[in-house]
Every structure is written in structure tokens, then in C-alpha cells.
XYZ file of C-alpha atoms in Angstrom:
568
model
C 0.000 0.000 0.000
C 1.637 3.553 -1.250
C 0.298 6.883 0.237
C 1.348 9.475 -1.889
C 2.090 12.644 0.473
C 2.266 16.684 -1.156
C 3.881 19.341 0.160
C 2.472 21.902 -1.927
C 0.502 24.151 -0.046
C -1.244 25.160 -3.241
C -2.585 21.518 -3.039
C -3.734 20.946 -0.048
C -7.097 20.991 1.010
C -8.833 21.110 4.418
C -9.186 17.623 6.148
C -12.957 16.631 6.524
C -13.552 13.771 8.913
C -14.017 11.282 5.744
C -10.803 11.847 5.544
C -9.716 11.201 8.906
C -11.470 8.123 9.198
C -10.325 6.678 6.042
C -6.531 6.911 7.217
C -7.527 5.496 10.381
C -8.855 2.736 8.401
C -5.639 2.479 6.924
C -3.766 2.799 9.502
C -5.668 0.386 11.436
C -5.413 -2.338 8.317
C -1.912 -1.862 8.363
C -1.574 -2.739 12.366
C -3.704 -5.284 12.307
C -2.779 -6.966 9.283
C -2.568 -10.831 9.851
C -2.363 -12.402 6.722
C 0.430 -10.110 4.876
C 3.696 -9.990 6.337
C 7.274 -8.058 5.221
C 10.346 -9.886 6.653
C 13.811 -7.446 6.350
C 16.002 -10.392 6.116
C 18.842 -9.144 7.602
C 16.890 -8.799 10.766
C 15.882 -12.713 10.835
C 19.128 -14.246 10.136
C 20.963 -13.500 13.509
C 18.395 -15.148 15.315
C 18.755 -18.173 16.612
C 16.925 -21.455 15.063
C 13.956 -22.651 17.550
C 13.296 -25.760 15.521
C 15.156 -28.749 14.413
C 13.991 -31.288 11.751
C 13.785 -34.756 12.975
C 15.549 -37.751 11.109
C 12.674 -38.007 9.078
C 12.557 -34.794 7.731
C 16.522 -34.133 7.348
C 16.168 -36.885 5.210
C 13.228 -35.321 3.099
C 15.004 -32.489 3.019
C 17.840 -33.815 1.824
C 15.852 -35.611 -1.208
C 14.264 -32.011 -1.720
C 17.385 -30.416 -2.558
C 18.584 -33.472 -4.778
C 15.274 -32.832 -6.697
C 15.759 -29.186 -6.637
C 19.287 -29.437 -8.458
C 18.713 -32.113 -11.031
C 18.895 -30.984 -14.607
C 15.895 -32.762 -16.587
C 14.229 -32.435 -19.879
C 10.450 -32.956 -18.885
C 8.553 -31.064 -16.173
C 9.389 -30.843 -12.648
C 6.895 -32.421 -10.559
C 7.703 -34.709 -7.341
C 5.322 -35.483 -4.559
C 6.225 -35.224 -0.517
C 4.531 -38.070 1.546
C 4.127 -37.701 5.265
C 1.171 -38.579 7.801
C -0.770 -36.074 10.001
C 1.209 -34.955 12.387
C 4.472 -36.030 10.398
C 5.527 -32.040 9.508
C 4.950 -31.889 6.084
C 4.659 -28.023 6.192
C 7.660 -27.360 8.265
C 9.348 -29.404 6.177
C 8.310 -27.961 2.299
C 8.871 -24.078 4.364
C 12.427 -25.827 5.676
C 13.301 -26.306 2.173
C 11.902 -23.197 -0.153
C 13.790 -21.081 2.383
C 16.919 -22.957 1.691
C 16.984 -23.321 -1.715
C 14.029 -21.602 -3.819
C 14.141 -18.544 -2.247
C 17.418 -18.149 -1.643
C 17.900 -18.869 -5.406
C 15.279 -15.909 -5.949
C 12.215 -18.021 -6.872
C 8.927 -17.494 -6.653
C 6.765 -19.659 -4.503
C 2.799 -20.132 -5.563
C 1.294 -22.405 -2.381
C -2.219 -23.567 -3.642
C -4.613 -24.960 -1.156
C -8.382 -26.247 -1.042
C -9.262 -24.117 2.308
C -8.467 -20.975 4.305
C -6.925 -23.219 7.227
C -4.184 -24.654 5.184
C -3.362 -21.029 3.802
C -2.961 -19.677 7.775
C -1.127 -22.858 8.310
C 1.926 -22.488 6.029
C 1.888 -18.736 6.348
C 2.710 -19.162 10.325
C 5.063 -21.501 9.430
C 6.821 -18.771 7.543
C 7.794 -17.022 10.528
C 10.525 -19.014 11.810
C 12.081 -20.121 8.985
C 12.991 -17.184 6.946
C 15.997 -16.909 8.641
C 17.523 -19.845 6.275
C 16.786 -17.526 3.382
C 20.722 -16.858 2.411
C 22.272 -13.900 0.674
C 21.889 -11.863 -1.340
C 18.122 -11.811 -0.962
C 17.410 -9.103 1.612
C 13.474 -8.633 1.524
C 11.003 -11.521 1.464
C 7.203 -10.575 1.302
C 4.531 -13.409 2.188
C 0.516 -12.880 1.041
C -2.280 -14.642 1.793
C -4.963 -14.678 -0.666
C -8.443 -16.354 -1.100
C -12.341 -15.173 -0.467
C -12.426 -15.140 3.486
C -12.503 -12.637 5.328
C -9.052 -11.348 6.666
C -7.440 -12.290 3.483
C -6.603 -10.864 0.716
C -8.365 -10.515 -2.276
C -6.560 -10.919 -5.951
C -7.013 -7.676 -6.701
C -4.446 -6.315 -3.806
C -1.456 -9.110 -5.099
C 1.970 -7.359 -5.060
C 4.294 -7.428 -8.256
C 6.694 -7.891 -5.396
C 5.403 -10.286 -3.218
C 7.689 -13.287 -3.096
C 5.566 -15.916 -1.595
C 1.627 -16.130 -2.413
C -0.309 -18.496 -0.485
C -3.758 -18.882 -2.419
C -6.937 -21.150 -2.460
C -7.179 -22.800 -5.732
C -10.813 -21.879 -6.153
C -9.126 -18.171 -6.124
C -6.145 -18.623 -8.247
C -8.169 -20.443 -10.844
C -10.774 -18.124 -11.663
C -8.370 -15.199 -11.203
C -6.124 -17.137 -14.154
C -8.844 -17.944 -16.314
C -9.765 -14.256 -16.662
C -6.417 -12.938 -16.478
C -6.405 -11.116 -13.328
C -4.581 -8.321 -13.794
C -2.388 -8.555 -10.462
C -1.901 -12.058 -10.677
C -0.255 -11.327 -14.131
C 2.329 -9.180 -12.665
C 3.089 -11.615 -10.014
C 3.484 -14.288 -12.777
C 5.707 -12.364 -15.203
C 7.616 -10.805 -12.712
C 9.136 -14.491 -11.541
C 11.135 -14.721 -15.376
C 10.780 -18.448 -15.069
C 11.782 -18.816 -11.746
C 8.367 -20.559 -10.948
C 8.226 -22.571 -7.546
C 4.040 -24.165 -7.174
C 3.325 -26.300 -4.232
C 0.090 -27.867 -4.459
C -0.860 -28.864 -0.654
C -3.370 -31.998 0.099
C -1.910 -32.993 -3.780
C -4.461 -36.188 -3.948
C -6.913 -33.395 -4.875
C -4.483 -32.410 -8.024
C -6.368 -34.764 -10.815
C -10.020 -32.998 -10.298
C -10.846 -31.310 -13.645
C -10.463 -27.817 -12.843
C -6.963 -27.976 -11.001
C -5.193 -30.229 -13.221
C -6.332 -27.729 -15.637
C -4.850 -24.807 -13.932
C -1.166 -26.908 -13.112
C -1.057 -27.956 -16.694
C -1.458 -24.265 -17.872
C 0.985 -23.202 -15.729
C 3.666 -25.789 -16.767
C 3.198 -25.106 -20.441
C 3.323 -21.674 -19.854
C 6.112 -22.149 -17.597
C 8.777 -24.947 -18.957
C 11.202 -24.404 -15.754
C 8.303 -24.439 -13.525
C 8.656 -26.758 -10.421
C 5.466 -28.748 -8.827
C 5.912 -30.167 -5.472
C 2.209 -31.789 -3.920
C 2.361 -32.395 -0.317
C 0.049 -35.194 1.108
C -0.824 -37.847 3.204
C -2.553 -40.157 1.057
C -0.869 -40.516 -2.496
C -2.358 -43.747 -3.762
C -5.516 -44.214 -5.805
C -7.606 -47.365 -6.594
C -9.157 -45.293 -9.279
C -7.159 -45.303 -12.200
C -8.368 -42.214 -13.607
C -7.210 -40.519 -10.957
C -3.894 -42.427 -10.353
C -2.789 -41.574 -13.912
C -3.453 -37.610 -13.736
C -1.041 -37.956 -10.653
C 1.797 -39.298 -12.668
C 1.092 -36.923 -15.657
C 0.997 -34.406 -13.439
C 4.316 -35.542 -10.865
C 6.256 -37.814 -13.284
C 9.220 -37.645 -10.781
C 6.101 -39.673 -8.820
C 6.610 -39.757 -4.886
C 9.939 -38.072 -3.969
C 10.092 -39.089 -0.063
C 7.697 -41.320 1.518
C 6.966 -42.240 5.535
C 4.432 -43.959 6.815
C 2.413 -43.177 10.421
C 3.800 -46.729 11.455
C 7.404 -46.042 11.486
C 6.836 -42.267 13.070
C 4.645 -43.876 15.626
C 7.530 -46.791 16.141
C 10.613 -43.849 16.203
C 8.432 -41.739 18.732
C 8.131 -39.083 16.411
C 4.162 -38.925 16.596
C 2.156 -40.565 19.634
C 0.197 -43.622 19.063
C -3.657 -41.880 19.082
C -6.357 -43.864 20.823
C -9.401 -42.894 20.103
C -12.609 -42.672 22.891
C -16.163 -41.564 22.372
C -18.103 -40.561 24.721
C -22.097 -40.571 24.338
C -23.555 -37.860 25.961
C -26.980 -39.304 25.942
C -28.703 -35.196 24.436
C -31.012 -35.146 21.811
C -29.615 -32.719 19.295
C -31.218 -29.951 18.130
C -33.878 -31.215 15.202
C -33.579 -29.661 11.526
C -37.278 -29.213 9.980
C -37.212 -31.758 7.266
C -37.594 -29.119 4.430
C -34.129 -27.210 6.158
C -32.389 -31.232 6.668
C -32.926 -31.560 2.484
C -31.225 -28.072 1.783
C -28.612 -28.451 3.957
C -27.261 -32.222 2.932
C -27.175 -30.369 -0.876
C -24.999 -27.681 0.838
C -22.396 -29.439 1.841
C -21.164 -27.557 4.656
C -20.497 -28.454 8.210
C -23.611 -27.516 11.048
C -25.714 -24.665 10.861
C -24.793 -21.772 12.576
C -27.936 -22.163 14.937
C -28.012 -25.807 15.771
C -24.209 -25.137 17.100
C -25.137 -22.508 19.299
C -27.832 -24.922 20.522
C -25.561 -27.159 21.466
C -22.856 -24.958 22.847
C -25.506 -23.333 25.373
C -26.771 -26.930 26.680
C -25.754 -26.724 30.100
C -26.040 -30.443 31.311
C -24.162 -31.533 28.676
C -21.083 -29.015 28.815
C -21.063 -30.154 32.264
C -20.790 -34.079 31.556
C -17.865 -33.059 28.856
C -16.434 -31.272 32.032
C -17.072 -34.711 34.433
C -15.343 -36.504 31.893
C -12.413 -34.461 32.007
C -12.707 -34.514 36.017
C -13.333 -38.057 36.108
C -10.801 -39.041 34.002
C -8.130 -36.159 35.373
C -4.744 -38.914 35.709
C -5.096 -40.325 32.551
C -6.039 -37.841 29.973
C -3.364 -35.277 31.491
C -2.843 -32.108 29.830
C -5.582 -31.220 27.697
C -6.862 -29.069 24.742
C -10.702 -28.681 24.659
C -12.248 -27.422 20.820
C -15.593 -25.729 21.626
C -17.980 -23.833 19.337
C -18.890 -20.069 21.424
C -17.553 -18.242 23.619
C -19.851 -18.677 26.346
C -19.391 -22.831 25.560
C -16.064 -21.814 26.904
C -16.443 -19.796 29.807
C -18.969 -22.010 31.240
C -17.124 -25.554 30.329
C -14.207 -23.276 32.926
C -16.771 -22.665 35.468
C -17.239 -26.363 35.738
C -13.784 -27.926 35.427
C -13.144 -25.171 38.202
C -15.776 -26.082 40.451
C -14.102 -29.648 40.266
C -10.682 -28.441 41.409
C -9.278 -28.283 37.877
C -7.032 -25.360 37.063
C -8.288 -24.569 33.245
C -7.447 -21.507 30.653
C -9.793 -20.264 28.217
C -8.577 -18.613 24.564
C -10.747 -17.008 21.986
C -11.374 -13.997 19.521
C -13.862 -11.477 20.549
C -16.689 -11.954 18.046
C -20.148 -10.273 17.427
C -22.936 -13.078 16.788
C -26.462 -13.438 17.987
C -25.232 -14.986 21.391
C -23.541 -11.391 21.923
C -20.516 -9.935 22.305
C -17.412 -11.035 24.721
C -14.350 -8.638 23.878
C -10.825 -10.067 25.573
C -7.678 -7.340 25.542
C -4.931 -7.869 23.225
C -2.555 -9.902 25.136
C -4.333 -12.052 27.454
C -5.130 -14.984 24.722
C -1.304 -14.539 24.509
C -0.683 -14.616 28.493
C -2.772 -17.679 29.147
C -1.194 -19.524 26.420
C 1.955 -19.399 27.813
C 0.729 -20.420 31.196
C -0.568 -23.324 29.704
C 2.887 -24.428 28.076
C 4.391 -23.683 31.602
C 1.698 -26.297 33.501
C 0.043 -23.386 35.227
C -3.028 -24.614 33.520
C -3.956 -28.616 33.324
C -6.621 -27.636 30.593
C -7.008 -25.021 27.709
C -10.074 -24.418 26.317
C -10.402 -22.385 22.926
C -12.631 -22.013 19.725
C -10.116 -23.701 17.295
C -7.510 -21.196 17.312
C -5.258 -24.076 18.152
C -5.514 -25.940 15.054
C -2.934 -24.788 13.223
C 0.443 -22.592 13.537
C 0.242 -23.655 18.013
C 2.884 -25.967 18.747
C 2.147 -27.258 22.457
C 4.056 -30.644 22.113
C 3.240 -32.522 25.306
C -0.234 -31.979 25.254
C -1.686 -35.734 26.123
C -5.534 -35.189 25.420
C -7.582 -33.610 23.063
C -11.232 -33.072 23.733
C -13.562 -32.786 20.514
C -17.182 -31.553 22.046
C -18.354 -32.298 18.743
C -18.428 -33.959 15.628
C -17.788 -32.407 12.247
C -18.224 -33.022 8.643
C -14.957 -31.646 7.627
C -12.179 -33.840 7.103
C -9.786 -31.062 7.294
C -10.603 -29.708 10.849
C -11.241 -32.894 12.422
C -7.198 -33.280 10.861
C -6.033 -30.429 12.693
C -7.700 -30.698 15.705
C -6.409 -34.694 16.534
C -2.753 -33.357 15.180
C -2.315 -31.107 18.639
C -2.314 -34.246 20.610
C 0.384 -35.901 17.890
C 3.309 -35.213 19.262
C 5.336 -38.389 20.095
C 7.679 -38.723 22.663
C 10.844 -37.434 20.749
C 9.272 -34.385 19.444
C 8.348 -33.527 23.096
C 5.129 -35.045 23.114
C 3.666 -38.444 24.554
C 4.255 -41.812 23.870
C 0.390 -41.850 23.666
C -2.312 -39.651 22.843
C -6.242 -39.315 23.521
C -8.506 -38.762 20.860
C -11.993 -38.169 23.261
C -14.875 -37.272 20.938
C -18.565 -36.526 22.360
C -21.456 -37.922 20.764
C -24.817 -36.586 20.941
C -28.234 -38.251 19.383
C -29.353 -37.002 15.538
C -32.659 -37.524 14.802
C -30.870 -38.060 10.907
C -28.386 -39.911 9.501
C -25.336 -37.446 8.923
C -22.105 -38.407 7.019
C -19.464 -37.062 9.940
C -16.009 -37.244 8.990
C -14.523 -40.242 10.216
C -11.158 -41.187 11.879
C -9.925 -43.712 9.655
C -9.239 -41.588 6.292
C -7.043 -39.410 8.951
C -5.287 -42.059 10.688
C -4.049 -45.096 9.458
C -4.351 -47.985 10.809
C -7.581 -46.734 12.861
C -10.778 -48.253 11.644
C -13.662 -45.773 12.779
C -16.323 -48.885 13.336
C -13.539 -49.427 15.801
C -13.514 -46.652 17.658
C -17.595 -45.842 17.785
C -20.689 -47.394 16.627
C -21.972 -43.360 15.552
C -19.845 -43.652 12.290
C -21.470 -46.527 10.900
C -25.116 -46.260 9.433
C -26.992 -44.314 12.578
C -30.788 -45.475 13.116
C -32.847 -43.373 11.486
C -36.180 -41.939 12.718
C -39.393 -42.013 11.347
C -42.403 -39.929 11.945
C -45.404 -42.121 13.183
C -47.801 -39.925 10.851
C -45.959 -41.081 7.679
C -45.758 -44.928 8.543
C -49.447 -44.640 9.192
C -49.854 -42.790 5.996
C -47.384 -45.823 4.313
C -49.678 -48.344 5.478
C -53.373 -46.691 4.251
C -51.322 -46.339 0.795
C -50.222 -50.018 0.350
C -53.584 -51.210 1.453
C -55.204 -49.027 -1.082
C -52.626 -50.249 -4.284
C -51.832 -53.695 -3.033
C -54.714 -55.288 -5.253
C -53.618 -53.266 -8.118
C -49.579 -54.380 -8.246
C -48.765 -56.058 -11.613
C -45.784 -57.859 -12.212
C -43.017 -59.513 -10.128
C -42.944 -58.122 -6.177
C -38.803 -58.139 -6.798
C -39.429 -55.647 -9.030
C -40.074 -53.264 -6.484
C -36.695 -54.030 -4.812
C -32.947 -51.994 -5.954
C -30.944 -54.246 -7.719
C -28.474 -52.618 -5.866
C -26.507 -49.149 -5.702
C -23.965 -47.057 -7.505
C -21.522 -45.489 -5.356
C -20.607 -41.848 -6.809
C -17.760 -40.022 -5.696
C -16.934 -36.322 -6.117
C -15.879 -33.128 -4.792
C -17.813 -30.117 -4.210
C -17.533 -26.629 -2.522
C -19.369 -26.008 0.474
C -21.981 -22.886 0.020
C -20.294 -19.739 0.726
C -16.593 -21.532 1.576
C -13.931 -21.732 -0.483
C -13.301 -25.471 1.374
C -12.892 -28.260 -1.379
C -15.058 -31.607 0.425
C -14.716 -35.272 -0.977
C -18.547 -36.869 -0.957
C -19.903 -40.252 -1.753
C -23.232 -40.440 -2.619
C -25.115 -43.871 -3.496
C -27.399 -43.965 -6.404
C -30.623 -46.665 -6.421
C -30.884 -48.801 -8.890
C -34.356 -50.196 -10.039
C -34.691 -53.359 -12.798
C -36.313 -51.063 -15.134
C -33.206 -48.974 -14.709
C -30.082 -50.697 -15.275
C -29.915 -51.211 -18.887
C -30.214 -47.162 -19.043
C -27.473 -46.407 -16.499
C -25.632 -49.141 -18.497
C -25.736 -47.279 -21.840
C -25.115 -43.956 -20.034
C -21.694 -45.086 -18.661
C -21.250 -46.334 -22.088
C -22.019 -43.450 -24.216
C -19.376 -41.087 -21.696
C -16.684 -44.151 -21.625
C -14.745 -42.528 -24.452
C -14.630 -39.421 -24.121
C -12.900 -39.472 -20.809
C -9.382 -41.309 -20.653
C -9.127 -44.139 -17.916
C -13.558 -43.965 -17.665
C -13.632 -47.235 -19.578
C -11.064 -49.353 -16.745
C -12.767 -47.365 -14.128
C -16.631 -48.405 -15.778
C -15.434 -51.661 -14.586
C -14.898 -51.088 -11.402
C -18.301 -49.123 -10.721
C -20.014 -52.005 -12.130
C -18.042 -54.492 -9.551
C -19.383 -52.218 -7.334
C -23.061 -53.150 -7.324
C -24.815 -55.178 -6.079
C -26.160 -56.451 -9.246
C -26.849 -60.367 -8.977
């Protein structure tokens, strides 16, 4: 931002308070600017290093820069394998500082949502000190549609380090953003692109953004960071190695981090807490399964405000005080936090409470400045046995020998049910545990809801394992409609022609797909099943058919779908 300043009294006009308020606004953006930050390098690079790879990751590192310096004739792209919890994003930051930068690249990190962004830009902050001479200035930008970010439109032609959803960068590519242009043209081929959570690389529109870039780009370098780099689906599997033909550059499995001490062996608990959830009508239950987003707003507050059942969450804490340890509690509101504190403290149980002030419905609770800050540094120091917060701890918070982590409630989103279970990961040689508490709180849902599930995040950990709640849950039927069921079949019974099977699915197609939650710029995997009657099979059949060739790897994959059914 440039504020052009006269000092020609001819010029100058009288200040109205327009004016005044508009550089306040200014000035206040500037202050409390979050998600843009200017390092002066020579600043950073006296200061002692506060972190220090493990084995694992000297070792990625190490393949990094072997990647990094190999002269080859086809594109660049290599993949980085390491579990939740394993340090993936330390590691990648570890290594653009080192080499990239410091070789006076320009880094594009592309994510699916806003907490991945805020993720590797706080990881940023220690480890610019690695960026070597003669770079002297390193600017770091986070852009995507939430709030607090930036938009496209305020990119800097200097900005060395954009951290952008894809949803963003691709529409701002495909109509040739202005800004982004300038950011593009001014790296002269010096293009570094890390695609985080990379498994999500081979949907349509980002493959098609990554293979603009690297024919635009020749010299371009493609790094994808994940956790699960394998595909049954072929389709998919061969974008990856179009895509990353240096194919998986590193690779270590939860297994061996969990058997070096590096992360803590997780065991999961759920806990039911016997409430009846707040009901959705049935009109508002249909809209929101086709929105694809987590809770509504309203049924969370209902939940956070139930009194008997923050106090069970707080008796299971209590009860449970010698083995669960130290302990991070995720809540929803404010007042969910304050009075889950009131109760652990009536049990004797010294706990801490962090959150944002925040204007909602439920009102306004305004902390000052520092004392988020001062309580979370009594909690590293033991002052506090428990720290309760509003998921400001899931990323860019490293508390390593924190033993329990208390989820008050389950979640559709894969990504922050991730990074809430990774701040009780820490293993033993990191800091951490040996092992770690997963304690989840179940509550009764009058429907069936797809939560996200344990065993996608943690390998090894089969969620029909760990709670009944993630299987199929019972679902509830009005009385009025069963009556109205049973007056309908005994008013067509007599009149059914044909074979009773007929009535009955062959069996199901199972769709997979991702989607964008309404207003979120979160990329979500779904499965949906599809019902499939006699009289429809032979049309589905020639549907899949008439689609097989126009898509490469459909045809293989056609196969597979129709394995898939229960067709006898």
C-alpha cells in the first residue's frame, strides 16, 4: 500500500472527517494486518533457530534439494509423503527457504481451504531466517475469499511468496487477473508451485490450472504435499503421474513415526452424551445435505448453550483427570467456553480459556490484546492442566506434550477434524507423549449425517472401531408417515402387476466427487449412493457407455463401478 504525500501548499485541502477516518482505516489495516507480512532479512538471520527437523525430515530435506538441483528435460513435478502430524509443512517451508528462495524463486502455495493457507503462512515465521544472501526482503501474502485475506485484486508485483486457495487462483487465471499477471511475469521463469493436500491435483479444474501453468512455464517446479498418495481409481492415479512424473519423492508412513516416537500412538474414545440434538425441519435437513457444509450456525449454538451436557464433557475431564493429562478442549462459542471453565473449576481443575472477541447473535465477549497470549503461555508452563479455545489451536500452536484432546463435537470436515487430533500428535521425541487421547462426544441425531470419520485421517484406525456413531446411525421415522405408508399399500396392493422383486434396488452405484461447500472456499470429498431399479439398469448401463470414451481411464474405471453393485 503507497500513500502518496504533497507538500504543496497550493494543493492541499482542508481535512474533513471522511478523511480522517479513512486513514484510520488504513492505519488500522496496516496494524492489524494478519495475513500479509514483510520480513527485512537481515533482521531474521541472527536469530537463533527454535526448531530442528527430525531424522525423518533431514532426510526429506535432503531428497528435496537433490530434486531441486537435477537438470531434466520434462517437467518438474515430485510429490512429498508424510502422515498427520508427520511435519509436512515445516518441512516444504524448511526447504523453499533454503533453496528456492534463496535462489530468488517465486513460490505459488495452492490450497483447497483458508486453514491450510494460515497454516503455512505461520510456518513462515521461523524459517525465513535460512533464506541466504543476497536476498534481503522476502514478502509473504495470503490470498483467497475469506474474510481477513486478501483478495486478488491487492497481489503485489513484489510479493515473493503467495499463499492462495485454488478456487481463487483459478478463476483469477482464467480471466487474467490483472495482479496475478504481474506476479506471474515478474518471476522470469523462476516458478516454484506447491500444491498442498496434492491427492486433490487430478479434479478437472486444477489439473487444468497446473497444466497451464507448466506449459506456460517450462522451468516451472510442482511439489504436492500429502498424506494419502495412492488411488484405486485409475483415472485418478494416472493424472497424478502426468501431473508428478518424478512420482513420490520421499515417503513415511504413520507406522514407522509412531515406532521412532516421532508422533504418539492416538487412541481414540467416544463418549455418548446421551442429548437429543437440536432437530432440523425436514424441508431445512434436504437443503442443507445439498450444501455441503459443516452444522448450521444455529443448531451449534444450541448445542454450545446446553448446560447439562457441557457439564458431563467437564465430568469426563474430572473423572478421568490422571489419565487424559494435559488437555486441549475445541468448543464452538464463547460462552461454551467460559462455562465448560466454570465447571472444570468447580471440580478443582485449574483450566485456561482462549478465543477472539466476536459479534454473533449470542452477543458480544471482547478479551484485551494480550491475554489470549498470556494464558497460552501459562498453559505451556503447567500453570493450567486444561485449555479451552474455539479452534484457534488448530494450526500454527505448537504445544508438544499436550496428552488429550477433547472434541465436544463432531464435524463433517475432514480437514478440521485433521487439525484438531494433530495437537495431541506429538510423540515422545518431538516432546510429546508416547500416547495420545482422541476423546470425541457424541450426541443423538434424529438423521443420519455423514461425519467425517477417523480412519481416512489415521491409518491404521478403523472408525467402526472406535464408535458405533460412524457406521449407518438409526434413522427416525415420523409415526404420521408410517401410518400414511400403510393406508397407501392397502389401497394399491390389489392393483400391483408384475413380479414383487421388481419393487426391490438391484443394488446401488456409489458416486464419488468433490464439491464446494456454500459460501466456503473449502474443497469436500462426498460419496453419494445412487438406487438402482430393474427397469433402470440397462439405461445407467448405456449412459456409462455413451461417456466411456470421451474421458481417458472412464472405460477401466466403468469396470470397477459395475463391480461395485450389487447387481446379482
Amino acid at each position: 500500500m503507497i500513500v502518496e504525500v504533497t507538500d504543496r501548499m497550493s494543493d492541499a485541502q482542508p481535512l474533513t472527517v471522511e478523511d480522517l477516518e479513512g486513514f484510520l482505516n488504513v492505519f488500522r489495516r496496516i496494524m492489524d494486518d494478519k495475513f500479509y507480512k514483510f520480513y527485512a532479512l537481515r533482521e531474521y538471520r541472527n536469530k537463533p533457530s527454535d526448531k530442528i527437523p527430525a531424522a525423518h525430515q533431514i532426510e526429506a530435506l535432503e531428497r528435496l534439494d537433490e530434486w531441486f538441483r537435477e537438470q531434466r528435460d520434462m517437467h518438474s513435478g515430485s510429490i512429498l509423503v508424510l502422515p498427520t502430524g508427520g511435519g509436512k509443512t515445516f518441512a516444504t517451508v524448511r526447504f523453499l527457504c533454503t533453496s528456492p528462495l534463496s535462489k530468488g524463486y517465486k513460490v505459488l502455495w495452492l490450497a483447497h481451504t483458508h486453514h491450510l493457507l494460515e497454516q503455512a503462512f505461520d510456518t513462515f515465521k521461523s524459517e525465513v531466517k535460512h533464506i541466504s544472501q543476497p536476498q534481503t526482503r522476502l514478502d509473504v501474502r495470503v490470498v483467497s475469499g475469506t474474510p481477513g485475506h486478501y483478495s486478488v485484486e491487492e497481489i503485489g508485483k513484489t510479493d515473493n511468496v503467495l499463499i492462495a486457495t485454488l478456487q481463487t487462483l483459478t478463476r483469477a487465471y482464467k480471466r487474467k487477473q490483472p495482479k496475478l499477471e504481474a506476479f506471474l511475469k515478474s518471476a522470469n521463469d523462476k516458478l516454484f508451485v506447491v500444491f498442498d493436500e496434492a491427492h486433490h491435483s487430478p479434479s478437472p479444474t486444477y489439473r487444468q490450472l497446473i497444466i497451464a501453468l507448466q506449459e506456460r512455464f517450462p522451468k516451472m517446479y510442482l511439489l504436492g504435499l500429502t498424506a494419502t498418495p495412492t488411488y484405486s481409481n485409475q483415472y485418478k492415479y494416472g493424472w497424478l503421474e502426468k501431473l508428478f512424473p518424478q512420482r513420490i519423492l520421499y515417503q513415511v508412513t504413520a507406522q514407522q513415526l509412531m515406532a521412532d516416537g516421532i508422533l504418539s500412538k492416538p487412541e481414540i474414545e467416544q463418549h455418548k452424551t446421551n442429548f437429543e440434538a437440536p432437530e432440523f425441519e425436514a424441508e431445512e435437513y434436504k437443503k442443507w445435505t445439498k450444501s455441503y457444509q459443516d452444522l448450521p450456525e444455529d443448531i451449534i449454538s444450541k448445542l454450545a448453550e446446553n448446560r447439562d451436557r457441557n457439564a458431563f464433557i467437564a465430568e469426563t475431564y474430572a473423572s478421568n483427570k490422571e489419565r487424559y493429562g494435559k488437555t486441549i478442549i475445541f468448543a464452538d462459542r464463547w460462552f461454551q467456553c467460559e462455562q465448560l471453565r466454570e465447571f472444570l473449576e468447580n471440580r478443582g481443575i485449574r483450566a485456561g480459556v482462549v478465543y477472539s472477541g466476536a459479534k454473533s447473535s449470542e452477543g458480544e465477549k471482547v478479551r484485551k490484546r494480550d491475554e489470549n497470549a498470556r494464558i497460552l503461555e501459562a498453559f505451556r508452563s503447567n500453570n493450567f492442566e486444561v485449555l479451552i479455545n474455539i479452534k484457534m489451536l488448530t494450526e500454527g500452536t505448537d504445544i508438544p506434550d499436550v496428552q488429550t484432546v477433547f472434541i465436544t463435537r463432531e464435524t463433517k470436515s475432514d480437514i478440521l477434524l485433521t487439525q484438531m487430533i494433530g495437537r495431541g500428535l506429538r510423540g515422545p521425541r518431538m516432546g510429546g507423549t508416547e500416547k495420545a487421547y482422541i476423546v470425541a462426544f457424541i450426541d443423538i441425531w434424529k438423521y443420519e449425517i455423514k461425519w467425517a470419520g477417523y480412519g481416512q485421517i489415521i491409518p491404521g484406525i478403523a472408525d467402526n472401531d472406535a464408535s458405533e456413531s460412524h457406521g449407518l446411525s438409526p434413522q427416525v421415522i415420523l409415526a404420521d408417515l408410517v401410518r400414511r405408508l400403510a393406508q397407501q399399500m392397502d389401497i394399491t396392493i390389489d392393483n400391483i402387476t408384475g413380479l414383487f422383486l421388481t419393487l426391490l434396488p438391484l443394488g446401488w452405484y456409489k458416486v464419488e466427487f468433490e464439491t464446494v461447500a456454500k459460501g466456503s472456499e473449502d474443497d469436500i470429498r462426498m460419496t453419494e449412493l445412487v438406487m438402482v431399479f430393474e427397469g433402470e439398469k440397462d439405461a445407467y448401463e448405456r449412459f456409462i457407455e455413451s461417456i466411456a470414451g470421451s474421458i481417458p481411464f472412464l472405460l477401466s474405471y466403468h469396470g470397477r463401478l459395475h463391480q461395485n453393485n450389487i447387481f446379482g
